[in-house]
PDB file of N, CA, C and O in Angstrom:
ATOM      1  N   UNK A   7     204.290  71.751 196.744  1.00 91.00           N
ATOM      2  CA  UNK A   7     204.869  72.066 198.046  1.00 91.00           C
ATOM      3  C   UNK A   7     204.822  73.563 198.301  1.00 91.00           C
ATOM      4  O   UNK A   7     204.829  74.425 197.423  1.00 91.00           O
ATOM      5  N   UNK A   8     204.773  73.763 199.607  1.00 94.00           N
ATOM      6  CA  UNK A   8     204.962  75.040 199.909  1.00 94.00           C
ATOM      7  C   UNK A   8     206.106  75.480 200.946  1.00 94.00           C
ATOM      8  O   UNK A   8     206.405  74.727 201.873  1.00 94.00           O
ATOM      9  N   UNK A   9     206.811  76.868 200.742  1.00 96.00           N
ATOM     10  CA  UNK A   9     207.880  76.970 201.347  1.00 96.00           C
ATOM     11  C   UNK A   9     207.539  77.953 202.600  1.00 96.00           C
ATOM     12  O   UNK A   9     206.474  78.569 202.575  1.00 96.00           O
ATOM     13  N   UNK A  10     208.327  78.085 203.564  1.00 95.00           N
ATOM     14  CA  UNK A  10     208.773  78.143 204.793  1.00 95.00           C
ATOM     15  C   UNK A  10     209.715  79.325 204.972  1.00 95.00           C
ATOM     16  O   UNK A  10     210.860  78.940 204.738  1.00 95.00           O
ATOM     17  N   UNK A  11     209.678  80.617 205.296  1.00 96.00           N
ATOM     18  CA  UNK A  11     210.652  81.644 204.607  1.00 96.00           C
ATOM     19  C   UNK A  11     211.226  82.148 206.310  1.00 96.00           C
ATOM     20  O   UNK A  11     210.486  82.329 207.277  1.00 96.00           O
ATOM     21  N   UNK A  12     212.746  82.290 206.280  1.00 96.00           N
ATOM     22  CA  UNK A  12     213.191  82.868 207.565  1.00 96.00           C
ATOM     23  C   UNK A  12     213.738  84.406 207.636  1.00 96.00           C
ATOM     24  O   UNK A  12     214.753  84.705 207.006  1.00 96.00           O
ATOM     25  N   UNK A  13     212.989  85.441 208.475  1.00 97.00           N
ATOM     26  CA  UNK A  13     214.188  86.428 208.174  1.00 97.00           C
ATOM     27  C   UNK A  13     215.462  85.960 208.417  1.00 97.00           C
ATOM     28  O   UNK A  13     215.727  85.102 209.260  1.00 97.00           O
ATOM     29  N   UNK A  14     216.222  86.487 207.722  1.00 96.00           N
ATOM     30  CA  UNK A  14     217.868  86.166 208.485  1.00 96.00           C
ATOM     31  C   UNK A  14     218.444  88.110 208.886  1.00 96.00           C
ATOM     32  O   UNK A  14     219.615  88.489 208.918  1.00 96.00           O
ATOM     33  N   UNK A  15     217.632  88.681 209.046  1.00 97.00           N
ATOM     34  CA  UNK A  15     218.356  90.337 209.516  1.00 97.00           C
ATOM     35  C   UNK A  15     218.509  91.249 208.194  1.00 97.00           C
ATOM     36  O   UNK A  15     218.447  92.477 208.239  1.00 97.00           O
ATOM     37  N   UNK A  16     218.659  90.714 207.338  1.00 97.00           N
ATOM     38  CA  UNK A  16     218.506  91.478 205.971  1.00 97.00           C
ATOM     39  C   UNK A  16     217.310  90.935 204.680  1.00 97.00           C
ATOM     40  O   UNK A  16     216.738  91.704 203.907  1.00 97.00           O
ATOM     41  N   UNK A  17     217.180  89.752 204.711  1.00 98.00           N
ATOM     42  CA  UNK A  17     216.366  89.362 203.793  1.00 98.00           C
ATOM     43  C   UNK A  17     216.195  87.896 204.416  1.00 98.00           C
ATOM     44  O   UNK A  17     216.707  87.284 205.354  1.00 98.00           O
ATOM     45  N   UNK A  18     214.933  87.549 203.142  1.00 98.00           N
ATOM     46  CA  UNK A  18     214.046  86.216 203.633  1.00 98.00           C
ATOM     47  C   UNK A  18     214.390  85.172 202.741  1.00 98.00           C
ATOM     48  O   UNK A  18     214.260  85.051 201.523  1.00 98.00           O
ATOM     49  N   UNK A  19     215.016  84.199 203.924  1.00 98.00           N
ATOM     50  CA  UNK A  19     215.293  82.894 203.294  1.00 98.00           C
ATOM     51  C   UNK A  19     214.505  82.274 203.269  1.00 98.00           C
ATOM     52  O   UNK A  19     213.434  82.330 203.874  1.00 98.00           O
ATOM     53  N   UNK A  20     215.094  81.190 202.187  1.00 97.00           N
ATOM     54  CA  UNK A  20     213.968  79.482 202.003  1.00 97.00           C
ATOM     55  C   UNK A  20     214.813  78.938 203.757  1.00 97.00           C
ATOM     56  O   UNK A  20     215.950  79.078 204.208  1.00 97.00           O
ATOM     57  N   UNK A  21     213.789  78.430 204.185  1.00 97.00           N
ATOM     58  CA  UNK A  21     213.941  77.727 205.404  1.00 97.00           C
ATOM     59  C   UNK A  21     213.615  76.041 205.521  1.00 97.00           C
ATOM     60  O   UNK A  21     214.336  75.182 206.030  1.00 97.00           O
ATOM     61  N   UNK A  22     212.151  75.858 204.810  1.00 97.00           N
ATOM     62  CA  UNK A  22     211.805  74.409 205.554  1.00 97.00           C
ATOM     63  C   UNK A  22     210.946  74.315 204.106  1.00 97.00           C
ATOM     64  O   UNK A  22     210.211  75.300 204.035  1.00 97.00           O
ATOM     65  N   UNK A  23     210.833  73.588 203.130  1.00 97.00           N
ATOM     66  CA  UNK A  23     209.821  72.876 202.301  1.00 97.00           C
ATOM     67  C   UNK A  23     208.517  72.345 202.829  1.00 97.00           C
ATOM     68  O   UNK A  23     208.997  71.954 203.893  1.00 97.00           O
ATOM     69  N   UNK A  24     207.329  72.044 202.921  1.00 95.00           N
ATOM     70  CA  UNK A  24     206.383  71.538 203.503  1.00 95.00           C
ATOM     71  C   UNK A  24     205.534  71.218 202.519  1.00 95.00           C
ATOM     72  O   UNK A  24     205.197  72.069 201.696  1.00 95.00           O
ATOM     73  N   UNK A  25     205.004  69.744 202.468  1.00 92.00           N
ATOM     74  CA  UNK A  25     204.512  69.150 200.936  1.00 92.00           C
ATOM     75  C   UNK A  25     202.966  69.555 201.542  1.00 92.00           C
ATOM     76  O   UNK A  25     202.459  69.277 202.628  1.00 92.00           O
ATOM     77  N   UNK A  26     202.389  70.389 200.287  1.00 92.00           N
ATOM     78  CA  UNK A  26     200.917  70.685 200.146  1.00 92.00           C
ATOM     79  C   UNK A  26     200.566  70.237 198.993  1.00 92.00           C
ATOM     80  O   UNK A  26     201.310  69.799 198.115  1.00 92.00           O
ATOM     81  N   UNK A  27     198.679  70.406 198.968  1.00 90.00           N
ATOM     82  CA  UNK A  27     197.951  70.115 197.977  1.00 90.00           C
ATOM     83  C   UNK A  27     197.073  71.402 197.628  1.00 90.00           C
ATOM     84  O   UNK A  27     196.184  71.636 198.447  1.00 90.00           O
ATOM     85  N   UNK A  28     197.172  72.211 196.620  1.00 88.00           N
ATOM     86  CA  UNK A  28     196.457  73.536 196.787  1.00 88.00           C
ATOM     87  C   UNK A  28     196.301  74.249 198.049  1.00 88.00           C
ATOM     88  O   UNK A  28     195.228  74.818 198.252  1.00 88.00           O
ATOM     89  N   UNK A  29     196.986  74.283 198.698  1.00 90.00           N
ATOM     90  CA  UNK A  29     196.799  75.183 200.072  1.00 90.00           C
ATOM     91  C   UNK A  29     196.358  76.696 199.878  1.00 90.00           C
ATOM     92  O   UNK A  29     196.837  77.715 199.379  1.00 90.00           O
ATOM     93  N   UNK A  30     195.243  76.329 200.506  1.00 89.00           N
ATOM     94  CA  UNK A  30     194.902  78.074 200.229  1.00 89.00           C
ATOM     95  C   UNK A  30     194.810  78.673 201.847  1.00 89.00           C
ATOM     96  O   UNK A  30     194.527  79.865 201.965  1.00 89.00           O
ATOM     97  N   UNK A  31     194.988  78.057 202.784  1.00 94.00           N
ATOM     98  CA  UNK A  31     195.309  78.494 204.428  1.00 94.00           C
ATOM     99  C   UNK A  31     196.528  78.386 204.503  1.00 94.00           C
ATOM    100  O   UNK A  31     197.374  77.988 203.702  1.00 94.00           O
ATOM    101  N   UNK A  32     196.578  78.779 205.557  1.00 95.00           N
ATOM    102  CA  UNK A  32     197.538  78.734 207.061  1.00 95.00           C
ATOM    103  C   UNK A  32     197.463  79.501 208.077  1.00 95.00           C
ATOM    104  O   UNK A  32     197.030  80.647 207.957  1.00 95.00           O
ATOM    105  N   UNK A  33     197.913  78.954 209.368  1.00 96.00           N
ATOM    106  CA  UNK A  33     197.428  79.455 210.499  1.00 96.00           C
ATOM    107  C   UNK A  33     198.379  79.099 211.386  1.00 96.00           C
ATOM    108  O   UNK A  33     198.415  77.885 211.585  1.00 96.00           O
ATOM    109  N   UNK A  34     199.306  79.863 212.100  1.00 95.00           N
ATOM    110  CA  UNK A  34     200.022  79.370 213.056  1.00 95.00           C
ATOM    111  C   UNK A  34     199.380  79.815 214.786  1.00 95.00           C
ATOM    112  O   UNK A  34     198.823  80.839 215.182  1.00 95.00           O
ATOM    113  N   UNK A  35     199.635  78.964 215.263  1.00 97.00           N
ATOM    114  CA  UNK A  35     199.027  78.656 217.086  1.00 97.00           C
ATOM    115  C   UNK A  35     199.686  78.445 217.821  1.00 97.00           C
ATOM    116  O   UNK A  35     200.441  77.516 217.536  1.00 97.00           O
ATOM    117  N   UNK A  36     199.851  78.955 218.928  1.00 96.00           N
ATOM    118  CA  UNK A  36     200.517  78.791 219.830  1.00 96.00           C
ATOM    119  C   UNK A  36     199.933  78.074 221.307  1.00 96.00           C
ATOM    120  O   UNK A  36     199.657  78.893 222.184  1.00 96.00           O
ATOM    121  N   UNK A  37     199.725  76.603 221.645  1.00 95.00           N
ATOM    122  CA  UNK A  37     199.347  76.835 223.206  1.00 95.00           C
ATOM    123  C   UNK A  37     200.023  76.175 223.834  1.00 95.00           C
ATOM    124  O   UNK A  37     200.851  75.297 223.594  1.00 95.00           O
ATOM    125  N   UNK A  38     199.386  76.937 225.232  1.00 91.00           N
ATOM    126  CA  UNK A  38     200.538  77.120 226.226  1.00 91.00           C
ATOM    127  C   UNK A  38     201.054  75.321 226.716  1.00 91.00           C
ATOM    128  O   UNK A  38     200.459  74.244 226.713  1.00 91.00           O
ATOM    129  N   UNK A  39     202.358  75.735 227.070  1.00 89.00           N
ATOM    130  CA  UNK A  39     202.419  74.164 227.263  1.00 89.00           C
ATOM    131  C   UNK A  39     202.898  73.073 226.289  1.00 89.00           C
ATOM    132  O   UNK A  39     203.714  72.167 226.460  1.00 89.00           O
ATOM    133  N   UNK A  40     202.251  73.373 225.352  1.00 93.00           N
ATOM    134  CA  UNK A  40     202.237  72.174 223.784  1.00 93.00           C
ATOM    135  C   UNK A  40     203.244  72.933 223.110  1.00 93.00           C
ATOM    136  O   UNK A  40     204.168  72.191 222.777  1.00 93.00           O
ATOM    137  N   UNK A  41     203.404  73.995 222.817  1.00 96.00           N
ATOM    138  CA  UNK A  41     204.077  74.593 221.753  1.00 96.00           C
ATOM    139  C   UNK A  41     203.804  75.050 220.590  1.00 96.00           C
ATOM    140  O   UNK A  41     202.661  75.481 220.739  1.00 96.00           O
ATOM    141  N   UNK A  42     204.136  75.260 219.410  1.00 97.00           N
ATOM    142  CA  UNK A  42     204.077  76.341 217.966  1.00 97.00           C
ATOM    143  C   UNK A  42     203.519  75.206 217.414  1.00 97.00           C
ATOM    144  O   UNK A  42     203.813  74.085 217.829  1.00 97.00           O
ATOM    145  N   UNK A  43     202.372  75.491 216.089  1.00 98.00           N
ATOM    146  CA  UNK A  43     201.491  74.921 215.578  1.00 98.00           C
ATOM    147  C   UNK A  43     201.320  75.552 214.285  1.00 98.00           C
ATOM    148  O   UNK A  43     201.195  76.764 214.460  1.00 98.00           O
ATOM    149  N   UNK A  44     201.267  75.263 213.165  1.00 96.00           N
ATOM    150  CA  UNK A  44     201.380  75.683 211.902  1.00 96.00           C
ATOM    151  C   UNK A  44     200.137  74.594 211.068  1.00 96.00           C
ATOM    152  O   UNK A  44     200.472  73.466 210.706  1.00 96.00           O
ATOM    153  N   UNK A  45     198.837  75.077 210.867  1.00 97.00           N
ATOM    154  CA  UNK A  45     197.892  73.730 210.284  1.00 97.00           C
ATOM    155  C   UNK A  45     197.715  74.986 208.639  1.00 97.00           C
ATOM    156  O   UNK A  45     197.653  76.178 208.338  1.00 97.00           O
ATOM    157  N   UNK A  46     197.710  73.904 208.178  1.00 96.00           N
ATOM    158  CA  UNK A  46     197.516  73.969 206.583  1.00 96.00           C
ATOM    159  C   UNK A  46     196.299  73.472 205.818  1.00 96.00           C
ATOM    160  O   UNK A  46     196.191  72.361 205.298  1.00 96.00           O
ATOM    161  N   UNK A  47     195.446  74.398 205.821  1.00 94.00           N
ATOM    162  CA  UNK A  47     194.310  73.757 204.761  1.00 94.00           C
ATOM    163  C   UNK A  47     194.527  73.231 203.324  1.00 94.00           C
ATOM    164  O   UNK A  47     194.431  74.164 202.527  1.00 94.00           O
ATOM    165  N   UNK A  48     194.745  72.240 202.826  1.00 92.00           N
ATOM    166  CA  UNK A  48     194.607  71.902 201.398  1.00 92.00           C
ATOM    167  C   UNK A  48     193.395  71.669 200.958  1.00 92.00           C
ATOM    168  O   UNK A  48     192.522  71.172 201.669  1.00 92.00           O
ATOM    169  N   UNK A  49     193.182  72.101 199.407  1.00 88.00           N
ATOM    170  CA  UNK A  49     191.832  71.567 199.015  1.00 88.00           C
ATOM    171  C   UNK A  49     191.908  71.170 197.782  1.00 88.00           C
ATOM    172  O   UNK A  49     190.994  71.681 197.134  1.00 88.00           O
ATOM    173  N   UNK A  50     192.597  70.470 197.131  1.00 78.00           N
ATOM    174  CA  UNK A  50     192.748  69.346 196.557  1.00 78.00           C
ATOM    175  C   UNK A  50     193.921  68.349 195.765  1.00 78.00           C
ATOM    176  O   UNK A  50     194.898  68.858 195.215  1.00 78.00           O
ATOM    177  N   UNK A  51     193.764  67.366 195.780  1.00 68.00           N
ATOM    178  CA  UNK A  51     195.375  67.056 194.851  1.00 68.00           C
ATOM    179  C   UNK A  51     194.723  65.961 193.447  1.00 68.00           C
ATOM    180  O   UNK A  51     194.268  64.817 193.466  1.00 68.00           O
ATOM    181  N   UNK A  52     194.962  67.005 192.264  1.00 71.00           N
ATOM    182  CA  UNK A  52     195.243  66.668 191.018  1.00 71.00           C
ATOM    183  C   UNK A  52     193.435  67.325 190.809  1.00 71.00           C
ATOM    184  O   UNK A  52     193.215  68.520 191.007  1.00 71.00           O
ATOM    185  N   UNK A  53     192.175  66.253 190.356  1.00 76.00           N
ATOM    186  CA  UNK A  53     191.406  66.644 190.409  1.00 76.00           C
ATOM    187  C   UNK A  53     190.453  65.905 191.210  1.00 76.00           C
ATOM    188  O   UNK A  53     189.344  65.619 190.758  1.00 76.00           O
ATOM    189  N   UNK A  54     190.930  65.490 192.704  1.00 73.00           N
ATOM    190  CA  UNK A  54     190.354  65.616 193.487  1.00 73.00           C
ATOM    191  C   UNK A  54     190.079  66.208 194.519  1.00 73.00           C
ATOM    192  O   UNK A  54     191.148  66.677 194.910  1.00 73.00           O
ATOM    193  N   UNK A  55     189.111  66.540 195.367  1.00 76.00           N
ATOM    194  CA  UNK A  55     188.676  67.394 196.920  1.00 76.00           C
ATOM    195  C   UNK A  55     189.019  66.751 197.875  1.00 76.00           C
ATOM    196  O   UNK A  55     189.483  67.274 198.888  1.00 76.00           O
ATOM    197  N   UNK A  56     188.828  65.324 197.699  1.00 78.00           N
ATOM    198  CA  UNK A  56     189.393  64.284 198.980  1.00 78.00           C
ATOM    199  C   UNK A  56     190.590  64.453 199.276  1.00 78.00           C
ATOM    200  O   UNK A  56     191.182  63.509 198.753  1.00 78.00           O
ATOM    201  N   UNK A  57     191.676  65.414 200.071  1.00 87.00           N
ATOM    202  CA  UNK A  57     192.237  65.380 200.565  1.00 87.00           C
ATOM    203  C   UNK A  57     192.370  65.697 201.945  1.00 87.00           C
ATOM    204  O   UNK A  57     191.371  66.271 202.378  1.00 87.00           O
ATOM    205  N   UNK A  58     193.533  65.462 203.018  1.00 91.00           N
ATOM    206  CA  UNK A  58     193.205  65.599 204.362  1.00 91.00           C
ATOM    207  C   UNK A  58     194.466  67.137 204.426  1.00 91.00           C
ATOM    208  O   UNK A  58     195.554  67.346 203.890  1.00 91.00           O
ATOM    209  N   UNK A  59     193.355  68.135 205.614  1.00 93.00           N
ATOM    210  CA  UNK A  59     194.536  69.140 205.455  1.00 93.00           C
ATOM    211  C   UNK A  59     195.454  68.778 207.230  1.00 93.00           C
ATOM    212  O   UNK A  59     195.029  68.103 208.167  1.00 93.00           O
ATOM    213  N   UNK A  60     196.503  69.382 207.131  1.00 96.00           N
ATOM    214  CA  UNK A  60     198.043  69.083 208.434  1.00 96.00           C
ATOM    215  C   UNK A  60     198.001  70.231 209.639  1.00 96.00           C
ATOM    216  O   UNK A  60     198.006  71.454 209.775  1.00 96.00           O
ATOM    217  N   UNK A  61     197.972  69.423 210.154  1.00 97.00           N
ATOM    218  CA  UNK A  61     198.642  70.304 211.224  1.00 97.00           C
ATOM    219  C   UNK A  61     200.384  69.827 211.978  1.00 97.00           C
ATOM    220  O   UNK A  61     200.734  68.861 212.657  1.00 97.00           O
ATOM    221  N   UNK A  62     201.186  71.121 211.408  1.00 97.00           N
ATOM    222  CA  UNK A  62     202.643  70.342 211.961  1.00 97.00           C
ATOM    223  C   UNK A  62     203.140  71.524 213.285  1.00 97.00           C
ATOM    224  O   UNK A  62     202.750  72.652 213.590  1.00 97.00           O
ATOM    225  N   UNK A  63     204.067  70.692 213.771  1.00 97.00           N
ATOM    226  CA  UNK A  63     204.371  71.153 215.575  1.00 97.00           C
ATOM    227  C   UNK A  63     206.020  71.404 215.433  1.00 97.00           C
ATOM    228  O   UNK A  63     206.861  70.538 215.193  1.00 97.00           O
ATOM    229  N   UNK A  64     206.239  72.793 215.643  1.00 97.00           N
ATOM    230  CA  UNK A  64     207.600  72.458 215.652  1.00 97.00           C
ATOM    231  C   UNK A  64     208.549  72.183 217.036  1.00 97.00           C
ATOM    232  O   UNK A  64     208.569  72.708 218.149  1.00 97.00           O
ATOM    233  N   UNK A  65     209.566  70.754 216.194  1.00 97.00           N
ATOM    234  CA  UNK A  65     210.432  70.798 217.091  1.00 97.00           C
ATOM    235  C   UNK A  65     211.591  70.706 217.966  1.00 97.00           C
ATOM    236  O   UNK A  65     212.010  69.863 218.759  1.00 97.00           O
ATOM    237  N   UNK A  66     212.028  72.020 217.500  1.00 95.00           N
ATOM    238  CA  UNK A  66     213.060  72.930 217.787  1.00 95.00           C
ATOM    239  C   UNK A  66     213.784  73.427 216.830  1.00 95.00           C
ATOM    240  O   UNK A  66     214.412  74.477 216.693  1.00 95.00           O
ATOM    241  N   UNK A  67     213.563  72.329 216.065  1.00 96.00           N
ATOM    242  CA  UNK A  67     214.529  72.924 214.533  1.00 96.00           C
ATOM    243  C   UNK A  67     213.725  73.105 213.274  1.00 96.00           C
ATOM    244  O   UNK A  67     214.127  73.851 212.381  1.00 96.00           O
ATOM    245  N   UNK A  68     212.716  72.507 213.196  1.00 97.00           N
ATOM    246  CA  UNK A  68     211.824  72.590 211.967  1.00 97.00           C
ATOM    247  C   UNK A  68     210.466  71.930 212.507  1.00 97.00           C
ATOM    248  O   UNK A  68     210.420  71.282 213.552  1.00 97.00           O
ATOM    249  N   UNK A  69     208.942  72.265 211.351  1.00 97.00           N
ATOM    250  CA  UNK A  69     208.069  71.815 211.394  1.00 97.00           C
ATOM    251  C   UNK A  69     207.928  70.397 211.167  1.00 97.00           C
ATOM    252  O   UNK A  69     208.517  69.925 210.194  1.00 97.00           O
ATOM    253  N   UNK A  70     207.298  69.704 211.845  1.00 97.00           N
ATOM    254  CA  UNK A  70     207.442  68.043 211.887  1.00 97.00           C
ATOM    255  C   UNK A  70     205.383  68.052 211.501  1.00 97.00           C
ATOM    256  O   UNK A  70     204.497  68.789 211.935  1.00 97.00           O
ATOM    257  N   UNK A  71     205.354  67.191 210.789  1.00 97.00           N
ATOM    258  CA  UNK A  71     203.580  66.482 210.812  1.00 97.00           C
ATOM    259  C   UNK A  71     203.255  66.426 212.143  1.00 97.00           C
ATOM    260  O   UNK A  71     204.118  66.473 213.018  1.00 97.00           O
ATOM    261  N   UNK A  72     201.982  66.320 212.388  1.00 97.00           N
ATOM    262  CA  UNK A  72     201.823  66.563 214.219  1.00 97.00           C
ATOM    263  C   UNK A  72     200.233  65.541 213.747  1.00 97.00           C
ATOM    264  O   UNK A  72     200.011  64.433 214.235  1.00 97.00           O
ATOM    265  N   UNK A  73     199.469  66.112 212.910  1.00 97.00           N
ATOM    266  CA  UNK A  73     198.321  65.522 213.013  1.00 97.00           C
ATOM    267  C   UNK A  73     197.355  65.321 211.240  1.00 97.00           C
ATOM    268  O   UNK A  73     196.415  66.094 211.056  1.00 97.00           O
ATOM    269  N   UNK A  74     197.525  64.811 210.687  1.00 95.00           N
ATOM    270  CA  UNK A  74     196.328  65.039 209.301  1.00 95.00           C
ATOM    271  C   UNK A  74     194.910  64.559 209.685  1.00 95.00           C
ATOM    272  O   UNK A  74     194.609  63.486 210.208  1.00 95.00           O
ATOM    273  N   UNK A  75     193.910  65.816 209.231  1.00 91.00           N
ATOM    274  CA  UNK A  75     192.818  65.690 209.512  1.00 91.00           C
ATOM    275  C   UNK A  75     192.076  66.227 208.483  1.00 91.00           C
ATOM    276  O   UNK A  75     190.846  66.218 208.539  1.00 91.00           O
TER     277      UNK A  75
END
């Protein structure tokens, strides 16, 4: 898994957990209309490559799954 860090005004909290597989991306997006977008490349789980990497949407309170591709 990978974590999710918030400033809080003095230092950076754990915020949101988000289950990965070797993630070596991330990329957050914004469009207009749709809203905040956070996709995660994984590239593999255990010793395989076949995995699918996420794209999650937040909303309002935390990142939710939006799409695996």
């Amino acid at each position: 898994d990978s974590v999710i860090y918030q400033w809080t005004g003095t230092t950076l909290a754990s915020f949101q957990s988000i289950p990965t597989h070797g993630a070596y991306d991330w990329e957050y997006f914004n469009l207009d209309g749709a809203g905040h977008f956070l996709a995660v490349a994984n590239s593999r789980s255990g010793s395989s490559n076949d995995i699918n990497s996420v794209i999650y949407h937040w909303n309002g309170t935390a990142f939710a799954e939006f799409q695996s591709i």
